[in-house]
XYZ file of C-alpha atoms in Angstrom:
683
model
C 23.520 18.631 -92.826
C 23.001 15.733 -91.402
C 24.127 13.118 -93.941
C 21.603 9.424 -94.501
C 23.880 7.370 -95.120
C 27.661 6.108 -93.059
C 29.902 5.452 -95.226
C 31.352 1.652 -95.874
C 34.225 1.422 -93.771
C 32.079 3.074 -90.856
C 29.201 0.160 -91.103
C 32.076 -2.268 -91.504
C 33.300 -0.889 -88.442
C 30.086 0.178 -86.470
C 29.330 -4.046 -86.854
C 32.826 -4.993 -86.104
C 32.163 -3.274 -82.997
C 28.063 -4.049 -82.307
C 27.261 -7.146 -83.819
C 25.106 -9.537 -81.485
C 28.111 -12.471 -80.822
C 27.556 -16.004 -79.209
C 29.807 -16.026 -76.199
C 31.544 -19.002 -74.164
C 28.964 -19.827 -72.125
C 26.021 -19.708 -74.829
C 25.123 -16.030 -73.681
C 24.122 -13.133 -76.748
C 24.699 -9.701 -75.614
C 24.188 -7.347 -78.087
C 25.080 -4.200 -75.119
C 28.716 -4.414 -74.073
C 27.004 -2.052 -71.267
C 23.728 -3.851 -70.530
C 23.218 -7.575 -70.724
C 20.820 -8.655 -72.782
C 19.024 -12.044 -72.856
C 21.072 -15.325 -72.248
C 20.729 -17.730 -75.513
C 18.575 -19.539 -76.483
C 16.413 -17.035 -74.983
C 15.750 -13.373 -78.093
C 17.798 -10.511 -78.097
C 16.085 -8.543 -77.368
C 15.925 -4.512 -78.901
C 16.378 -2.473 -76.097
C 17.696 -3.073 -72.242
C 15.823 -1.683 -69.226
C 17.766 0.693 -67.335
C 19.190 -0.093 -63.684
C 16.535 2.360 -60.928
C 18.444 5.151 -60.430
C 19.212 5.884 -63.947
C 16.479 8.005 -64.727
C 14.997 10.733 -62.534
C 12.586 13.154 -63.169
C 12.062 16.793 -64.234
C 9.616 19.358 -64.999
C 5.776 18.323 -64.762
C 6.669 14.719 -64.026
C 9.142 15.468 -61.060
C 5.697 17.781 -59.359
C 4.223 13.755 -60.422
C 6.436 11.864 -57.643
C 6.550 14.722 -55.083
C 2.826 14.523 -55.054
C 3.470 10.955 -54.900
C 5.497 11.358 -51.713
C 3.664 14.011 -49.907
C 0.304 11.787 -50.161
C -0.767 8.177 -50.666
C 2.975 6.684 -51.644
C 4.656 7.657 -48.746
C 2.539 7.345 -46.137
C 0.458 4.638 -46.996
C 2.272 3.623 -43.522
C -0.207 5.650 -41.321
C -2.650 6.501 -43.375
C -3.587 2.791 -43.727
C -1.960 1.058 -40.440
C -3.983 -1.197 -40.285
C -2.455 -3.159 -43.073
C 0.984 -1.107 -44.166
C 2.207 -0.742 -40.569
C 3.737 -3.265 -37.988
C 0.804 -6.052 -37.950
C 1.789 -7.217 -42.008
C 2.484 -9.933 -42.436
C 5.512 -9.570 -45.058
C 6.922 -7.443 -42.372
C 6.064 -10.569 -39.968
C 3.149 -10.106 -37.808
C -0.307 -11.219 -36.927
C -2.773 -9.076 -40.121
C -2.457 -8.872 -44.193
C -0.293 -11.982 -45.545
C -1.592 -11.290 -49.837
C -1.053 -8.927 -52.454
C -1.662 -5.249 -50.417
C 2.009 -4.561 -48.480
C 3.469 -6.586 -51.855
C 1.585 -4.068 -53.349
C 3.475 -0.819 -51.899
C 6.370 -1.401 -51.883
C 6.636 -2.580 -55.715
C 5.586 1.372 -56.559
C 7.270 3.006 -53.398
C 10.595 0.780 -54.410
C 11.412 2.285 -57.560
C 9.443 6.245 -56.248
C 12.482 6.180 -53.378
C 15.137 5.244 -55.829
C 13.864 6.636 -58.328
C 14.278 10.513 -56.812
C 17.232 9.250 -54.141
C 14.635 10.104 -51.033
C 16.199 7.759 -48.084
C 13.564 8.661 -45.877
C 11.366 6.474 -48.677
C 14.156 3.903 -48.559
C 14.214 3.145 -45.244
C 11.162 2.616 -45.407
C 11.367 0.090 -48.198
C 14.350 -1.015 -46.289
C 12.421 -3.828 -43.721
C 9.734 -5.030 -46.114
C 13.769 -6.000 -47.803
C 14.716 -7.732 -44.488
C 12.494 -9.870 -43.583
C 11.324 -11.106 -46.572
C 14.772 -12.273 -47.369
C 15.433 -13.664 -43.547
C 11.855 -15.069 -44.024
C 12.858 -18.157 -46.199
C 13.479 -21.460 -45.652
C 15.816 -23.810 -46.477
C 13.581 -25.681 -49.058
C 13.291 -22.110 -51.061
C 10.352 -20.714 -49.291
C 9.313 -17.326 -48.614
C 7.487 -15.212 -46.779
C 4.366 -15.679 -44.360
C 3.000 -18.893 -43.478
C 0.084 -18.830 -41.029
C -3.708 -18.717 -41.834
C -5.470 -17.241 -39.070
C -8.820 -16.080 -38.599
C -10.299 -14.083 -40.424
C -10.136 -10.045 -38.799
C -12.473 -7.008 -40.975
C -10.619 -5.184 -43.140
C -7.242 -7.833 -43.143
C -6.395 -10.744 -45.425
C -5.448 -13.384 -43.558
C -5.138 -16.584 -44.879
C -3.796 -18.434 -48.134
C -0.715 -17.121 -46.606
C 1.452 -19.921 -48.662
C -0.702 -18.720 -52.374
C 1.836 -18.112 -55.060
C 0.662 -15.202 -55.980
C 1.583 -12.532 -53.954
C 4.698 -14.166 -53.827
C 4.750 -12.627 -57.594
C 4.640 -9.543 -56.389
C 7.841 -9.470 -54.082
C 9.069 -11.286 -57.024
C 9.074 -7.634 -58.938
C 10.108 -5.949 -56.119
C 13.192 -8.781 -55.171
C 14.191 -7.734 -58.856
C 13.815 -4.106 -58.321
C 15.622 -4.019 -54.815
C 18.419 -5.821 -56.942
C 17.967 -3.524 -59.937
C 18.730 -0.255 -57.360
C 20.985 -1.617 -55.353
C 23.154 -3.832 -56.566
C 22.845 -6.117 -53.075
C 23.225 -10.469 -54.427
C 22.049 -11.888 -51.982
C 18.448 -11.308 -54.656
C 20.493 -12.989 -56.481
C 20.597 -16.317 -53.901
C 17.227 -15.645 -52.644
C 15.765 -16.073 -56.194
C 17.796 -19.176 -57.131
C 16.835 -20.818 -53.747
C 13.014 -20.050 -54.892
C 13.477 -21.091 -58.161
C 14.031 -23.779 -57.342
C 11.477 -24.631 -54.278
C 8.909 -23.468 -57.518
C 10.216 -26.439 -59.497
C 10.566 -28.548 -57.219
C 6.846 -28.264 -56.055
C 4.508 -27.150 -58.612
C 3.581 -29.990 -60.111
C 2.345 -30.807 -56.997
C 0.652 -27.839 -55.884
C -0.089 -26.051 -59.192
C 0.165 -21.905 -59.081
C -4.200 -21.961 -58.579
C -3.946 -24.654 -55.476
C -5.197 -21.696 -53.371
C -6.980 -19.132 -55.205
C -7.094 -18.597 -59.451
C -5.409 -15.941 -59.294
C -1.599 -17.066 -59.435
C -2.591 -19.146 -62.981
C -4.171 -15.642 -64.279
C -1.648 -14.246 -63.353
C 1.744 -16.461 -64.223
C 3.604 -13.962 -66.528
C 4.435 -11.925 -63.989
C 6.164 -14.887 -62.238
C 7.953 -16.502 -65.266
C 9.123 -12.920 -66.220
C 11.033 -12.567 -63.008
C 12.526 -15.940 -63.688
C 14.180 -15.000 -67.519
C 15.189 -11.917 -65.705
C 17.765 -14.120 -63.734
C 18.359 -16.590 -65.588
C 20.264 -13.257 -67.769
C 22.150 -13.241 -64.811
C 23.637 -16.986 -63.470
C 22.673 -18.990 -66.333
C 21.243 -21.588 -64.587
C 19.789 -24.154 -67.325
C 16.594 -25.325 -64.200
C 15.269 -21.987 -64.772
C 14.110 -22.331 -68.559
C 12.771 -25.685 -67.165
C 10.569 -23.876 -64.629
C 9.775 -21.312 -67.076
C 8.082 -23.752 -69.157
C 6.190 -25.117 -66.240
C 4.832 -21.788 -65.209
C 3.826 -20.992 -68.762
C 1.740 -24.348 -68.896
C 0.032 -23.849 -65.548
C -0.873 -19.954 -66.562
C -3.712 -19.573 -68.248
C -2.975 -19.633 -72.322
C -3.474 -16.259 -72.926
C -2.524 -17.226 -76.340
C -5.282 -18.725 -77.008
C -7.820 -16.940 -75.557
C -6.430 -14.074 -77.345
C -6.589 -16.208 -80.579
C -9.286 -18.496 -81.000
C -11.724 -18.052 -77.390
C -15.032 -15.428 -77.209
C -14.100 -13.966 -74.774
C -12.973 -10.356 -76.006
C -16.542 -10.280 -77.673
C -19.375 -11.229 -74.558
C -19.336 -9.849 -71.200
C -18.631 -11.042 -67.812
C -16.216 -13.292 -69.090
C -12.782 -11.977 -67.660
C -11.911 -9.892 -64.234
C -10.503 -6.944 -65.067
C -7.216 -6.797 -63.992
C -6.315 -10.475 -64.854
C -6.970 -8.916 -68.628
C -4.602 -6.336 -67.863
C -1.731 -8.215 -66.244
C -2.029 -11.436 -68.758
C -2.194 -8.845 -71.755
C 1.772 -9.275 -71.652
C 2.501 -13.209 -71.011
C 2.271 -14.266 -74.338
C 5.218 -11.773 -75.799
C 6.987 -13.582 -72.113
C 6.993 -16.301 -72.954
C 7.682 -15.084 -76.389
C 11.048 -14.566 -75.744
C 12.101 -18.555 -75.041
C 9.323 -19.980 -77.806
C 10.360 -17.538 -80.173
C 6.602 -18.369 -82.111
C 4.957 -15.468 -83.122
C 1.313 -16.232 -82.478
C 2.665 -15.257 -79.165
C 3.042 -11.732 -80.961
C 0.602 -12.032 -83.272
C -2.522 -12.942 -80.407
C -1.686 -9.811 -78.262
C -2.225 -7.307 -81.395
C -5.875 -9.665 -82.225
C -6.514 -8.510 -78.850
C -6.220 -5.195 -79.407
C -8.760 -5.134 -82.629
C -11.167 -6.835 -80.837
C -11.041 -4.532 -78.056
C -11.356 -1.899 -79.962
C -15.546 -3.244 -81.411
C -16.386 -4.927 -78.105
C -15.491 -3.482 -74.991
C -12.741 -0.999 -75.349
C -12.034 3.447 -74.425
C -10.181 5.157 -76.527
C -8.312 5.203 -73.252
C -6.592 2.989 -74.367
C -8.584 0.088 -71.379
C -11.688 -1.286 -71.653
C -14.933 -1.650 -69.624
C -14.571 -3.849 -66.454
C -16.259 -3.360 -63.154
C -15.038 -5.869 -62.286
C -16.287 -8.374 -65.172
C -15.963 -7.082 -69.214
C -18.510 -5.387 -70.213
C -19.588 -4.197 -73.520
C -17.832 -0.318 -73.720
C -20.625 1.483 -72.626
C -19.089 5.468 -72.049
C -21.188 4.926 -67.940
C -19.642 1.625 -67.365
C -16.737 0.943 -64.686
C -13.106 1.123 -65.642
C -10.778 -0.273 -62.666
C -7.949 1.963 -61.486
C -5.374 -1.655 -61.002
C -6.144 -2.100 -64.787
C -5.105 1.378 -65.732
C -1.501 0.758 -63.687
C -0.831 -3.395 -64.323
C -2.115 -2.264 -68.711
C 1.129 0.293 -68.653
C 2.778 -2.477 -67.143
C 2.489 -4.973 -69.175
C 2.594 -2.856 -72.023
C 6.171 -1.650 -70.883
C 7.594 -5.075 -71.086
C 5.296 -4.855 -74.460
C 7.525 -2.855 -75.404
C 11.106 -3.735 -74.681
C 11.007 -6.502 -75.235
C 9.065 -6.025 -79.058
C 10.560 -2.723 -80.234
C 7.413 -2.358 -81.753
C 5.927 1.403 -81.465
C 1.930 0.140 -81.218
C 2.923 -0.157 -77.574
C 4.220 3.134 -76.971
C 1.519 4.359 -78.937
C -0.698 2.720 -76.572
C 0.798 3.388 -73.439
C 1.083 6.751 -73.789
C -2.911 6.483 -74.102
C -3.207 5.045 -70.710
C -0.674 6.969 -68.825
C -1.902 10.546 -69.853
C -5.374 9.788 -70.452
C -6.725 6.896 -67.402
C -4.313 7.445 -65.028
C -4.367 10.722 -63.903
C -7.759 11.982 -63.886
C -8.103 8.172 -61.170
C -6.404 9.727 -58.543
C -6.171 13.799 -56.867
C -4.118 16.476 -57.003
C -2.889 15.734 -54.086
C -2.450 12.089 -54.560
C -4.887 11.483 -51.097
C -7.494 9.686 -52.598
C -8.046 7.739 -55.593
C -11.280 6.289 -57.275
C -11.959 2.774 -57.997
C -13.891 2.746 -61.036
C -13.891 6.043 -63.438
C -16.334 6.673 -66.249
C -15.847 8.637 -69.707
C -19.086 9.468 -69.239
C -19.061 10.937 -65.379
C -21.044 13.961 -64.562
C -21.444 13.988 -60.659
C -19.172 11.383 -58.371
C -21.404 10.759 -55.133
C -22.645 7.238 -53.010
C -25.354 5.650 -55.856
C -24.807 2.231 -56.907
C -24.299 2.251 -60.457
C -25.256 -0.121 -62.680
C -21.306 -2.425 -62.106
C -21.545 -6.103 -61.286
C -19.365 -5.158 -58.115
C -20.394 -2.026 -56.865
C -19.508 -1.606 -52.793
C -22.860 -0.422 -51.565
C -22.103 2.533 -53.767
C -18.935 3.566 -52.694
C -16.948 2.507 -56.083
C -16.928 5.125 -58.151
C -16.190 7.615 -55.060
C -12.670 9.824 -54.773
C -11.409 8.088 -51.002
C -9.238 6.045 -49.490
C -10.124 2.495 -49.278
C -13.895 3.272 -51.748
C -14.473 0.326 -53.592
C -12.316 -2.546 -52.913
C -8.630 -1.521 -52.013
C -6.791 -3.585 -53.911
C -6.123 0.208 -55.937
C -5.653 2.117 -52.645
C -2.436 -0.383 -52.928
C -1.777 -0.981 -56.340
C -1.898 2.629 -57.630
C 2.150 3.537 -56.691
C 3.356 0.940 -59.112
C 2.324 3.220 -62.201
C 3.900 6.686 -62.771
C 7.339 5.251 -61.185
C 7.648 2.301 -64.100
C 6.695 4.782 -66.537
C 9.418 7.487 -65.457
C 11.532 3.946 -65.478
C 10.767 3.053 -69.422
C 10.965 6.813 -70.708
C 14.043 5.728 -72.159
C 16.269 2.266 -73.085
C 19.863 1.350 -73.847
C 19.976 -0.427 -77.193
C 21.134 -3.804 -78.438
C 23.902 -1.447 -80.857
C 24.694 0.539 -77.863
C 23.209 3.392 -78.440
C 20.631 5.109 -76.831
C 16.639 5.469 -76.799
C 13.700 7.850 -76.271
C 10.453 5.455 -76.926
C 8.074 7.427 -74.845
C 8.207 10.830 -74.451
C 8.328 12.735 -71.294
C 11.183 15.423 -69.037
C 14.056 13.341 -67.064
C 17.218 12.587 -67.251
C 19.328 10.111 -67.874
C 23.032 8.622 -67.710
C 24.184 5.614 -69.313
C 26.675 4.241 -71.083
C 26.868 4.217 -74.471
C 29.051 3.657 -77.560
C 32.173 1.603 -75.349
C 31.343 2.351 -72.316
C 31.519 5.709 -72.580
C 29.358 7.538 -70.451
C 26.278 10.061 -71.252
C 24.231 12.491 -69.678
C 20.945 13.658 -71.310
C 18.686 15.763 -70.051
C 14.758 15.681 -71.764
C 13.023 19.100 -71.833
C 9.032 18.677 -72.865
C 5.438 19.435 -71.742
C 4.986 16.974 -73.799
C 1.900 15.395 -74.009
C 0.289 18.683 -74.249
C 3.353 20.087 -76.653
C 4.703 19.023 -79.606
C 8.607 19.991 -79.556
C 10.645 17.244 -77.370
C 13.940 18.732 -76.619
C 17.314 16.575 -76.307
C 20.569 17.837 -74.642
C 23.669 15.638 -74.957
C 26.511 15.487 -72.205
C 29.324 13.413 -71.608
C 30.667 13.304 -68.208
C 34.383 12.777 -68.260
C 35.307 16.105 -70.295
C 38.227 13.740 -71.692
C 35.754 12.779 -74.172
C 35.215 15.270 -77.244
C 32.653 12.912 -78.510
C 31.620 9.042 -79.666
C 30.037 7.098 -82.054
C 26.116 5.478 -81.163
C 22.916 5.138 -82.763
C 19.592 7.412 -80.855
C 16.531 5.238 -81.940
C 13.327 7.783 -81.033
C 9.626 7.276 -81.847
C 7.728 8.392 -83.727
C 3.670 7.928 -82.823
C 0.937 6.291 -85.802
C -0.648 9.477 -85.268
C 1.381 11.807 -86.538
C 2.324 12.310 -89.922
C 4.308 14.978 -90.321
C 7.751 14.952 -87.360
C 10.445 16.550 -88.224
C 14.307 16.361 -86.358
C 16.327 18.472 -86.307
C 20.743 18.872 -84.268
C 22.424 21.733 -83.518
C 19.148 23.356 -85.781
C 20.010 21.118 -88.974
C 16.997 19.157 -90.437
C 18.586 15.285 -90.092
C 18.158 13.282 -93.167
C 17.198 9.878 -92.243
C 13.513 8.889 -93.121
C 10.678 9.464 -90.772
C 7.642 7.918 -90.864
C 5.004 7.364 -88.541
C 4.841 5.134 -86.776
C 8.013 3.632 -86.445
C 11.316 4.105 -84.922
C 13.976 6.535 -86.127
C 17.988 5.914 -85.717
C 20.665 8.060 -85.576
C 23.966 6.504 -85.849
C 26.443 9.655 -85.493
C 29.562 10.711 -83.757
C 27.767 13.039 -80.852
C 29.233 15.353 -79.050
C 29.071 16.993 -75.334
C 26.265 19.879 -76.928
C 24.937 18.156 -79.466
C 20.601 19.720 -79.322
C 18.281 17.104 -80.929
C 14.918 18.500 -80.841
C 11.870 15.949 -82.169
C 8.767 18.499 -83.912
C 5.811 15.824 -83.920
C 3.013 18.726 -84.804
C -0.585 17.006 -83.715
C -4.305 17.994 -85.477
C -6.986 17.403 -83.814
C -9.380 13.850 -85.101
C -12.052 12.532 -84.859
C -13.200 8.264 -83.723
C -15.751 6.840 -83.229
C -17.218 4.643 -80.277
C -20.075 3.448 -78.870
C -22.835 3.082 -80.219
C -20.826 4.829 -82.694
C -20.722 8.552 -80.855
C -17.663 10.144 -81.811
C -14.096 12.013 -79.265
C -12.032 14.699 -79.610
C -8.571 13.109 -80.039
C -5.379 15.090 -80.136
C -2.281 13.802 -80.245
C -2.083 10.569 -77.425
C -4.957 13.070 -75.720
C -8.732 12.920 -75.386
C -10.392 15.922 -74.602
C -13.523 15.725 -72.755
C -15.973 18.723 -71.787
C -15.112 20.632 -69.217
C -17.456 20.853 -66.309
C -17.354 22.896 -63.187
C -16.203 20.925 -60.092
C -17.521 21.553 -56.707
C -15.736 18.916 -54.792
C -16.663 18.237 -50.793
C -15.007 16.154 -47.871
C -17.728 13.702 -46.575
C -17.611 11.638 -43.207
C -18.382 7.876 -44.216
C -21.212 6.760 -42.406
C -20.703 3.615 -40.894
C -23.240 1.862 -42.154
C -20.955 -0.727 -43.569
C -18.408 -0.733 -40.687
C -14.851 1.045 -41.207
C -14.683 -0.642 -44.466
C -14.800 2.341 -46.497
C -13.686 4.274 -44.596
C -13.613 7.564 -42.566
C -14.322 9.994 -45.203
C -14.436 10.060 -49.461
C -14.775 13.404 -51.910
C -18.331 13.655 -53.696
C -17.971 16.065 -56.992
C -21.123 17.755 -58.653
C -21.044 20.700 -60.988
C -23.907 23.144 -61.951
C -22.382 22.822 -65.061
C -24.742 21.594 -68.422
C -23.777 18.111 -69.522
C -25.334 16.825 -72.190
C -23.698 18.007 -75.317
C -24.101 16.773 -78.913
C -21.819 17.467 -81.025
C -22.329 18.163 -85.454
C -22.174 15.728 -87.594
C -21.300 18.312 -89.906
C -18.428 19.579 -88.023
C -17.314 15.369 -86.977
C -16.545 15.284 -91.061
C -12.625 15.068 -91.777
C -12.942 17.709 -93.390
C -14.114 19.930 -91.427
C -12.621 19.081 -88.381
C -10.221 22.160 -88.421
C -12.970 24.400 -89.915
C -14.927 23.323 -86.662
C -12.222 22.127 -83.986
C -10.052 25.527 -83.437
C -7.213 24.394 -80.652
C -5.845 27.247 -78.139
C -2.844 27.549 -76.511
C -1.889 29.737 -74.049
C 1.837 28.615 -73.150
C 1.680 29.007 -69.351
C 1.394 25.961 -68.051
C 0.920 25.062 -64.829
C 3.812 23.045 -62.934
C 1.656 20.817 -62.003
C -0.391 20.495 -65.224
C -3.369 18.185 -64.352
C -6.117 19.901 -63.166
C -9.495 22.188 -65.012
C -6.953 25.139 -65.158
C -3.402 23.469 -65.821
C -3.156 22.303 -69.372
C -1.646 24.678 -71.006
C -4.063 23.684 -73.951
C -7.848 23.316 -74.897
C -10.175 22.779 -78.162
C -13.450 25.409 -78.608
C -15.634 23.413 -80.104
C -19.713 23.874 -81.388
C -22.361 21.750 -79.761
C -26.196 21.310 -78.973
C -27.437 20.289 -75.759
C -29.517 17.229 -75.938
C -32.478 17.271 -73.788
C -34.194 13.967 -73.766
C -30.480 13.255 -72.301
C -31.143 13.242 -68.064
C -28.862 11.796 -65.306
C -30.378 8.940 -63.802
C -28.842 7.343 -61.052
C -26.244 9.526 -60.406
C -24.662 8.943 -63.868
C -25.124 10.371 -67.480
C -28.488 8.495 -68.912
C -28.720 4.829 -71.873
C -26.136 6.792 -74.359
C -28.259 8.202 -77.706
C -26.763 6.430 -80.806
C -26.010 8.559 -83.016
C -26.376 9.853 -85.878
C -29.921 11.609 -83.798
C -32.369 11.932 -87.058
C -35.249 13.328 -85.523
C -34.210 14.625 -81.026
C -34.830 17.611 -80.452
C -31.540 20.128 -79.317
C -31.243 23.320 -77.783
C -28.700 26.359 -80.099
C -25.849 25.728 -81.239
C -23.214 26.660 -77.987
C -19.517 27.558 -77.794
C -18.394 24.486 -75.545
C -14.748 23.970 -74.178
C -12.779 20.667 -73.877
C -9.869 20.077 -72.495
C -7.489 17.310 -71.988
C -9.507 14.149 -70.444
C -6.938 13.420 -67.661
C -7.395 16.939 -65.993
C -10.921 16.592 -66.515
C -12.626 14.308 -62.690
C -16.109 15.335 -64.538
C -17.008 15.966 -67.891
C -18.323 13.815 -71.271
C -15.912 11.718 -73.412
C -18.009 10.272 -75.877
C -20.514 12.764 -78.069
C -23.678 11.619 -79.699
C -24.389 13.333 -82.635
C -26.891 14.896 -84.344
C -27.549 15.789 -87.787
C -30.114 18.651 -86.950
């Protein structure tokens, strides 16, 4: 049995070794292996590891391989017009705005996480040209606006916004390689910003920089932690002042309670800005604002995927409105940074909700096409002008390379690699934290500069068990004392942990982090068990959604895929081809009021586990878990212009229904066609 408390002597030793220390240059470091924030920024509870320390395993490795062989690894060929040699970020006369940097922002962490030399070779020219482009005053990047050309963004070359994406790229490149040129490069650029922003603010060329200034601010603080240059704190205040006041929007304004008020992706990127700024200003209202925003979204524009209706402007959360792919990957990144800074389990739960539901369904299994907007109730994918704010000639819901708008073709690649980068953290008490779960391996330093390798083996989020095997790299190290932090999701009320088969006695509470302080030895095996129960939540028009653990479940439908050549009615802007997906399955099911009552859920929603999860699980048959339930057809609920008709209000008292049938529900991320928000009948 592992004791719950350590003795007084051990506690005193732990305090001496691991307490934050104020250094001579006024820097606070709570971790002796990885640098935390520098004073006067707050001390973060968790510290991101250098890129390359974490490697994918299991189904996540298969996901990464499919990215490498699909669009992520080949976008320079598939989308050569923008990503080829003409790109302005390679010195060419082509696209000078966000799309090239977007691609590298995902390709770089993929390349270094897989240690793939061919992908690294694709990244390097973008790095080298950008570094060499810097002028004496610190400005970098394309500097020439050119006449319009179909399919290219050749103006606003001086805009602050695309440079914010490049800042993230450079930060990641330094993390992966330690190339000191990056530090000098960013220092010069931030001095340039401090000089120029008063006269040419973030929205001088376009409004995107003002909306997305949190990305810029994040890298300013990162550089300050390395150099300690005080001017960076002044720049941080200036950037925050020029950025849209997301804190006030979330606390006091009504943007989240009315449609068309904000751009869907701007909201996803703006979400983290109050928390990023909190590191400097330390006002708790920054944290309160994002929590209030989540609550407001839940009851207005929100979706059970952790996102919201936005096609492209915000809409009330009808399940047939669209949700943009860029929204998913940008919200994931925001949540990852918020988790690192706050250590709040809410953001880890939210991150898994987006990553394991919204992300996999919006990109094809072989990563050769993506969908600009996804619908929660999506009964066919076809070329129709649906009820979206921005419809792009009916191509926006198709699975294609360029259908809808090309930003998602360029930006989707950051989703999985950055998610993997946040599976493990160093802790401010010199330990290791696993706050988000997926199969992976990590090599990192703990205690006093001791290297440990941890292998995480799991079929999570489909399975309930997560296993960690620890081994010290130096065979001479017999043991080391350090903490291991494990997240207990808020949805899991009876989690358990064993070490080498023995249950831990630390208190395990849903929605909190368990910290296990002990002498660890090579070969130690930690098993976290997270029992998942079926639950029901209520959404648009009082419809119901079936949930289990971090996953939502949707109606399984037959899917007939057809590759269609584009008709070229609008030139080549939508690509050469796209997929349409249709079904011969019935879809207009409602669930039964008596069955969805809390006391009856276990009886009427039966979980079936096959135990045979596919190597790539995000397919109709890939998951090892399905849920059998009873439903009734609702004949009055019919298709409208390619989509499910208006959502019937639940509960239906008088509507005619068909006989009771058994229906099969599978994880939402495994579907392309589906019903997710079900009406309810009392009959």
